[in-house]
PDB file of C-alpha atoms and ligand atoms in Angstrom:
ATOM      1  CA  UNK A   1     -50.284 110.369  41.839  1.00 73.00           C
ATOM      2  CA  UNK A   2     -46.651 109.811  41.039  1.00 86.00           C
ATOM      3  CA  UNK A   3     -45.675 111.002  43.921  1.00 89.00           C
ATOM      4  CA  UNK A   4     -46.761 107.559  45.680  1.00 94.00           C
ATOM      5  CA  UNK A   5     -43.310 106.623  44.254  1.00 95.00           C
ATOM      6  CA  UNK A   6     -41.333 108.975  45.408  1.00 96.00           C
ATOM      7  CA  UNK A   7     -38.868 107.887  48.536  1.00 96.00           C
ATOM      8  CA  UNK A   8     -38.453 110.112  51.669  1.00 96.00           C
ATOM      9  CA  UNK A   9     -34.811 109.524  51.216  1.00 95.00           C
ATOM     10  CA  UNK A  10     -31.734 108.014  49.320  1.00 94.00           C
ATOM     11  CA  UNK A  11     -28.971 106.467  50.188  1.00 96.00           C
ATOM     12  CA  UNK A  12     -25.889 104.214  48.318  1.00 95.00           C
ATOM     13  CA  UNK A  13     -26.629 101.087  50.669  1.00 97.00           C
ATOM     14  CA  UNK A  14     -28.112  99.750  53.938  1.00 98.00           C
ATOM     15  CA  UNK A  15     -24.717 100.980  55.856  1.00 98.00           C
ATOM     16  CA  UNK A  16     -25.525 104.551  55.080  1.00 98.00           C
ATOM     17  CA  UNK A  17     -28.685 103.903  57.372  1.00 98.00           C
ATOM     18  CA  UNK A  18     -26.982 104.374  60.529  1.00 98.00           C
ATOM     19  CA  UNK A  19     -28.644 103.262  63.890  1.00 98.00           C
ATOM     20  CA  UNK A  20     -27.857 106.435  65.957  1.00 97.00           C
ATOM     21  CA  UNK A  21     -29.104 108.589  63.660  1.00 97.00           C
ATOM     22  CA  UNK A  22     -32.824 106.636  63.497  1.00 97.00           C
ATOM     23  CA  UNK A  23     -32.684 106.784  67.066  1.00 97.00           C
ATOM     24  CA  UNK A  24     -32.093 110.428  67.323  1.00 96.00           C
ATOM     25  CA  UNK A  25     -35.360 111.369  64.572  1.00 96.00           C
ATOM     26  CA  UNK A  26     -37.428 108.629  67.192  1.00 97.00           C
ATOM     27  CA  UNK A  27     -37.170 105.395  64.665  1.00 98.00           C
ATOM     28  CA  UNK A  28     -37.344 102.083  66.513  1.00 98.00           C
ATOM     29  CA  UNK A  29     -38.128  99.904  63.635  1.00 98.00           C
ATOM     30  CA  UNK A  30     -36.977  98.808  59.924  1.00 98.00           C
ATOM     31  CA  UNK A  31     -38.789  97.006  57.548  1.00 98.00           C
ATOM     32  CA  UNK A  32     -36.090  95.990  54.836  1.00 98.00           C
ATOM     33  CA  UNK A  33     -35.970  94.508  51.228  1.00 98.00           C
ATOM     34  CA  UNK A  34     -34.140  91.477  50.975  1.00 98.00           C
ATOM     35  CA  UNK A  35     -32.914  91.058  47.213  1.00 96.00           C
ATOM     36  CA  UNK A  36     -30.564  93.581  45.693  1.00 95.00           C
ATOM     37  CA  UNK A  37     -30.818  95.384  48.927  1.00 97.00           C
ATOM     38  CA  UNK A  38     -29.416  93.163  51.857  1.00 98.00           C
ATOM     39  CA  UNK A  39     -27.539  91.161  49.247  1.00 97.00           C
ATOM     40  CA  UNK A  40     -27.700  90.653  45.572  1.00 95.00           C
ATOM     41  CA  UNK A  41     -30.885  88.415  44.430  1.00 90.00           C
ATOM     42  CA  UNK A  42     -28.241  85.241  43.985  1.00 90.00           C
ATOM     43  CA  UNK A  43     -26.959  85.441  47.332  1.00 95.00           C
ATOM     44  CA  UNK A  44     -28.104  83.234  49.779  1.00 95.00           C
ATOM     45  CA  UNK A  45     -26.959  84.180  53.111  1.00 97.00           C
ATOM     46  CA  UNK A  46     -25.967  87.710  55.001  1.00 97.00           C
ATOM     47  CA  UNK A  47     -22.085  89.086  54.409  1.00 97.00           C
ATOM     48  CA  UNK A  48     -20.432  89.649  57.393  1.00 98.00           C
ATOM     49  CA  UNK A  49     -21.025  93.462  57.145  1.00 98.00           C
ATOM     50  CA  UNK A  50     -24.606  92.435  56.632  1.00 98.00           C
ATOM     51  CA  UNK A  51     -24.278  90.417  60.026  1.00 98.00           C
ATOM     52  CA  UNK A  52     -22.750  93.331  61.492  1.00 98.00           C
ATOM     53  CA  UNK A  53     -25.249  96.073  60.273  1.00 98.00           C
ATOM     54  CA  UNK A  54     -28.403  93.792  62.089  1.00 98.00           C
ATOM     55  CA  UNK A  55     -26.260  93.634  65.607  1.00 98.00           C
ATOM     56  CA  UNK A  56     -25.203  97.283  65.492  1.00 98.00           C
ATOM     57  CA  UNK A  57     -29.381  97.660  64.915  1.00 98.00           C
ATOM     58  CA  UNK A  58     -29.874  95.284  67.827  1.00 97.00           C
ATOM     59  CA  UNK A  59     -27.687  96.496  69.884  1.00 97.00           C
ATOM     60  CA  UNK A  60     -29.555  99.972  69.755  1.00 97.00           C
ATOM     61  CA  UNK A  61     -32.790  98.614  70.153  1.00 97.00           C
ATOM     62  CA  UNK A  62     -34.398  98.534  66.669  1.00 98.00           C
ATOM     63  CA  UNK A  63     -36.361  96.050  65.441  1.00 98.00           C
ATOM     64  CA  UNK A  64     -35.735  94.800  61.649  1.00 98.00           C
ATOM     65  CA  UNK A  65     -38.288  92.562  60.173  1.00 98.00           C
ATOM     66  CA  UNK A  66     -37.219  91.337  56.292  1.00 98.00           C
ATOM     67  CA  UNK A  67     -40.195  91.151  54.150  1.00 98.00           C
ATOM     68  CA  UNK A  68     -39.799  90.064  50.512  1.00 98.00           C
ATOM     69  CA  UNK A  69     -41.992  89.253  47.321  1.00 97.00           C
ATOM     70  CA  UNK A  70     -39.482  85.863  47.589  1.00 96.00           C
ATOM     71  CA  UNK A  71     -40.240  82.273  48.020  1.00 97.00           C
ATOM     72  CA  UNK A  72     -40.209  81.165  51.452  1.00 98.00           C
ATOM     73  CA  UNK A  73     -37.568  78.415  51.034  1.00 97.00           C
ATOM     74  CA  UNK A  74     -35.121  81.739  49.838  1.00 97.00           C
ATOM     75  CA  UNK A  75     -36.754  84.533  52.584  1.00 98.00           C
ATOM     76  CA  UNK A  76     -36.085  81.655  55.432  1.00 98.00           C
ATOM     77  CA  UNK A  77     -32.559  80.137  54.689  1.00 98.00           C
ATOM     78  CA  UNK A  78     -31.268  84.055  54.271  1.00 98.00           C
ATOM     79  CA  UNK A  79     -33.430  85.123  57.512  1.00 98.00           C
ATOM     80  CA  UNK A  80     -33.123  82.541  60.264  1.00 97.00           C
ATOM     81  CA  UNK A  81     -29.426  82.681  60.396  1.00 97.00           C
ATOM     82  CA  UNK A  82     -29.476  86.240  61.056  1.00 96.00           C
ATOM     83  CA  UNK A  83     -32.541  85.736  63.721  1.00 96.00           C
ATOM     84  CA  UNK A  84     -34.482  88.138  62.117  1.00 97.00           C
ATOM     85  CA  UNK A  85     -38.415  87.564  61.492  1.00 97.00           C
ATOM     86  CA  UNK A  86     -39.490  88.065  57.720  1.00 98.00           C
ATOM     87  CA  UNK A  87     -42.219  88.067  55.897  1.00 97.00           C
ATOM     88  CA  UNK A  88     -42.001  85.857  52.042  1.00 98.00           C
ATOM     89  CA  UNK A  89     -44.913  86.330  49.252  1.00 98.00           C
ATOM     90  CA  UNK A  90     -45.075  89.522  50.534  1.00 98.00           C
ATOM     91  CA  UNK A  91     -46.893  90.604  47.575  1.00 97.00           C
ATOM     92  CA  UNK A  92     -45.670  94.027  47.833  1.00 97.00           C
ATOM     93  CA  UNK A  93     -46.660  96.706  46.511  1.00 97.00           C
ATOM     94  CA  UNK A  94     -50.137  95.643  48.556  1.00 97.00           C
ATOM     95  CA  UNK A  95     -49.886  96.937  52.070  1.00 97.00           C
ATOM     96  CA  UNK A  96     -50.872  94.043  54.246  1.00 97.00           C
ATOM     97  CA  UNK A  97     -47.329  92.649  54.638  1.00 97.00           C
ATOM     98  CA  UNK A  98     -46.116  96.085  56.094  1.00 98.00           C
ATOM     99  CA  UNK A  99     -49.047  96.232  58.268  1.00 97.00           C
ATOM    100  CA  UNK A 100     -48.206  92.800  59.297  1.00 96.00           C
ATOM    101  CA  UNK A 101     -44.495  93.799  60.183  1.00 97.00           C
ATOM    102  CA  UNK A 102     -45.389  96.904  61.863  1.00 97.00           C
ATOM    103  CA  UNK A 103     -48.014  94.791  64.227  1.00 97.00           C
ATOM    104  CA  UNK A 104     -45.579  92.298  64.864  1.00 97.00           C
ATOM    105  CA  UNK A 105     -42.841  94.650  66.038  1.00 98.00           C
ATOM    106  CA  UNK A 106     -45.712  96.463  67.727  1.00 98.00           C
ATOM    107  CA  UNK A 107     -44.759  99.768  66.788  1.00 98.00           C
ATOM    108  CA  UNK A 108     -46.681 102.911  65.081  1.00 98.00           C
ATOM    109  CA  UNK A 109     -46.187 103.609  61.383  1.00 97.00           C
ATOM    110  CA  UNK A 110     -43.766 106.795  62.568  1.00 98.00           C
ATOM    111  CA  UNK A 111     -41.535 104.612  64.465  1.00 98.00           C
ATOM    112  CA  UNK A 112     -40.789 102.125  61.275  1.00 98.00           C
ATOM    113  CA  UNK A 113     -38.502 103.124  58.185  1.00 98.00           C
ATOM    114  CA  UNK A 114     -38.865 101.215  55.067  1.00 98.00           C
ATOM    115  CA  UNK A 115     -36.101 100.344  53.217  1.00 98.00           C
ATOM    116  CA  UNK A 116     -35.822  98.792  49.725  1.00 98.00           C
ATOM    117  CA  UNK A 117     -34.354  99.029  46.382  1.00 96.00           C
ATOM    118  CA  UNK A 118     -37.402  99.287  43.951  1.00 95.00           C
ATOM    119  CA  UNK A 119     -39.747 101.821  43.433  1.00 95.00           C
ATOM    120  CA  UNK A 120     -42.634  99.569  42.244  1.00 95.00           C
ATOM    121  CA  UNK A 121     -42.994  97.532  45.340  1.00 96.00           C
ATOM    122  CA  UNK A 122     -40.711  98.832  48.091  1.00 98.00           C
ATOM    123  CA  UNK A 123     -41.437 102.261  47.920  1.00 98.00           C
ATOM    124  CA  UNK A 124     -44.684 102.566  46.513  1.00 97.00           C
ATOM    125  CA  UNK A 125     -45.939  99.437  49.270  1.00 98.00           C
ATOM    126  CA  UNK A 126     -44.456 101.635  52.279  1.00 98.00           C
ATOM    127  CA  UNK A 127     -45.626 104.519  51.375  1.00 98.00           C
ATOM    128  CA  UNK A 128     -48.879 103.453  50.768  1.00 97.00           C
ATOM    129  CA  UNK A 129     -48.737 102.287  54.419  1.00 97.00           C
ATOM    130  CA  UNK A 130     -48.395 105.740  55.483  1.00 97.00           C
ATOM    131  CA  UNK A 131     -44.324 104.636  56.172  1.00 98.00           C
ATOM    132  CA  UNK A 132     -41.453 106.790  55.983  1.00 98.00           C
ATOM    133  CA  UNK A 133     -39.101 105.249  52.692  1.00 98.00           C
ATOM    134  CA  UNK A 134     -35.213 104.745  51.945  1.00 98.00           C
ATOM    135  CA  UNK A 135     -34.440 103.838  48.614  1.00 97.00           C
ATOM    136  CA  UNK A 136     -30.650 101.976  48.074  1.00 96.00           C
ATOM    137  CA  UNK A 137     -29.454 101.577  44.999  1.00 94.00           C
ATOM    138  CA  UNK A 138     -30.203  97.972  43.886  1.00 93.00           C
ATOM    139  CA  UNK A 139     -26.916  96.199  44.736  1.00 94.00           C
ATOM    140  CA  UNK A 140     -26.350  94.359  41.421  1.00 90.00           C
ATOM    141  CA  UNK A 141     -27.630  95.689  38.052  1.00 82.00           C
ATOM    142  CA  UNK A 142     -28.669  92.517  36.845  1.00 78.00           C
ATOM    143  CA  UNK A 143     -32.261  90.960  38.141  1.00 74.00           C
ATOM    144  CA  UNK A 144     -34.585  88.294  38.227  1.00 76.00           C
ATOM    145  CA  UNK A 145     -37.028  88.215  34.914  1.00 76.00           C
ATOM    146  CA  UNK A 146     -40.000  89.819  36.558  1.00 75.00           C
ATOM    147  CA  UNK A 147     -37.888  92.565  38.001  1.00 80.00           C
ATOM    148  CA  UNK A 148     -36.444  93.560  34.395  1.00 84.00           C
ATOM    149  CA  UNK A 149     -39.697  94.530  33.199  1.00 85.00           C
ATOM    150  CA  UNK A 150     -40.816  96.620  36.594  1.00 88.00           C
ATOM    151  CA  UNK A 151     -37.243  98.352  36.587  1.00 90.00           C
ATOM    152  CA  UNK A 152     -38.117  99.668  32.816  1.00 90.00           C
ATOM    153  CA  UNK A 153     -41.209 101.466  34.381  1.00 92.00           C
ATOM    154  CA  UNK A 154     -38.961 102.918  37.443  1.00 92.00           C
ATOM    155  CA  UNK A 155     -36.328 104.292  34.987  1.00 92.00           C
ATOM    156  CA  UNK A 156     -39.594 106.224  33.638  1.00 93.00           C
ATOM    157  CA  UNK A 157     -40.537 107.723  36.807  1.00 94.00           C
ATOM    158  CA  UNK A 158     -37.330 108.592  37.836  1.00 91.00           C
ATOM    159  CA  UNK A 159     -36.815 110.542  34.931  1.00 91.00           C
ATOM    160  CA  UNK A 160     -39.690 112.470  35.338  1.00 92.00           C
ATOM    161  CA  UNK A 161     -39.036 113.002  39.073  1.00 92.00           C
ATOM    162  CA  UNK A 162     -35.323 114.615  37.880  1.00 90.00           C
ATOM    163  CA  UNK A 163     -37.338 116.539  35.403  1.00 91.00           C
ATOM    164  CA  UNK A 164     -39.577 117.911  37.875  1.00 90.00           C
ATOM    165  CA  UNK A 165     -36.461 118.242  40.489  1.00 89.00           C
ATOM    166  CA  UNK A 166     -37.694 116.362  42.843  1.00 88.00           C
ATOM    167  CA  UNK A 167     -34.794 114.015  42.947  1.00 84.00           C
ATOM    168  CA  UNK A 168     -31.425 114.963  42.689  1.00 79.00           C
ATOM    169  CA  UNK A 169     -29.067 111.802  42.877  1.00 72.00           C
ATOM    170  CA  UNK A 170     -27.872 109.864  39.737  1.00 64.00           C
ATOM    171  CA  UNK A 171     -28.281 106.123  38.759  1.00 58.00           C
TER     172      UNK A 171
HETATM  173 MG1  LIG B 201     -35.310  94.125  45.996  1.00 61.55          MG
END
């Protein structure tokens, strides 16, 4: 049952998803995270590596859609900019909003990555969609108040996932 948790894959950040490589396993889609995985949660708008990353993804023909248990006044200002569409009150981990990306971008669940820095909604949402998932390592340690409590039941299952060796990276 745990298992719903556990990520395909891990990376440090979204730059270590590269687009050639998604390309080359068939991957035409990403669904991202938006807080403490594009940016940190106080951030409003995309770095300019952030910028970058979505062209270098355009420019090969992916499709990213941002969806995000955010507010829509904080989803929008961060996503229009970028011309990206998004999804806010995601409620992840439900599956609807993935479902709702992946229809949009018209594309089958093994043409979409999801990536995102929580296990609790991000990974357990995607892979409940029957999505392949990329956890990042949440960008800034600190988080909003309903986070905190969510990221003391992740540090749980990630301790038992090391225990069982089924993940091998370190916080
Ligand atoms: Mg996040």
């Amino acid at each position: 049952m745990l298992n719903r948790f556990l990520p395909n894959e891990h990376v440090k950040n979204i730059f270590e998803v590269r687009p050639e490589v998604l390309k080359e396993k068939g991957i035409k889609g990403i669904i991202t995270d938006l807080d403490n995985t594009l940016v940190p949660w106080n951030v409003k708008s995309a770095t300019p590596e952030v910028i970058e990353w979505f062209k270098q993804m355009k420019d090969n023909g992916i499709k990213v859609t941002i969806i995000s248990n955010n507010k829509e006044e904080r989803v929008k200002m961060f996503s229009e900019p970028l011309g990206t569409p998004f999804v806010f009150s995601a409620r992840k981990p439900l599956r609807r909003a993935f479902k709702v990306a992946a229809r949009q971008m018209d594309l089958q669940k093994d043409e979409i990555v999801v990536i995102g820095d929580q296990l609790l909604t991000d990974v357990l949402g995607g892979n409940s969609a029957g999505l392949y998932t990329i956890l990042v390592v949440p960008i800034v340690q600190t988080d909003e108040k309903i986070t905190q409590f969510n990221r003391k039941i992740e540090r749980k299952i990630m301790n038992y996932f090391r225990k069982k060796g089924l993940i091998s990276w370190e916080d």
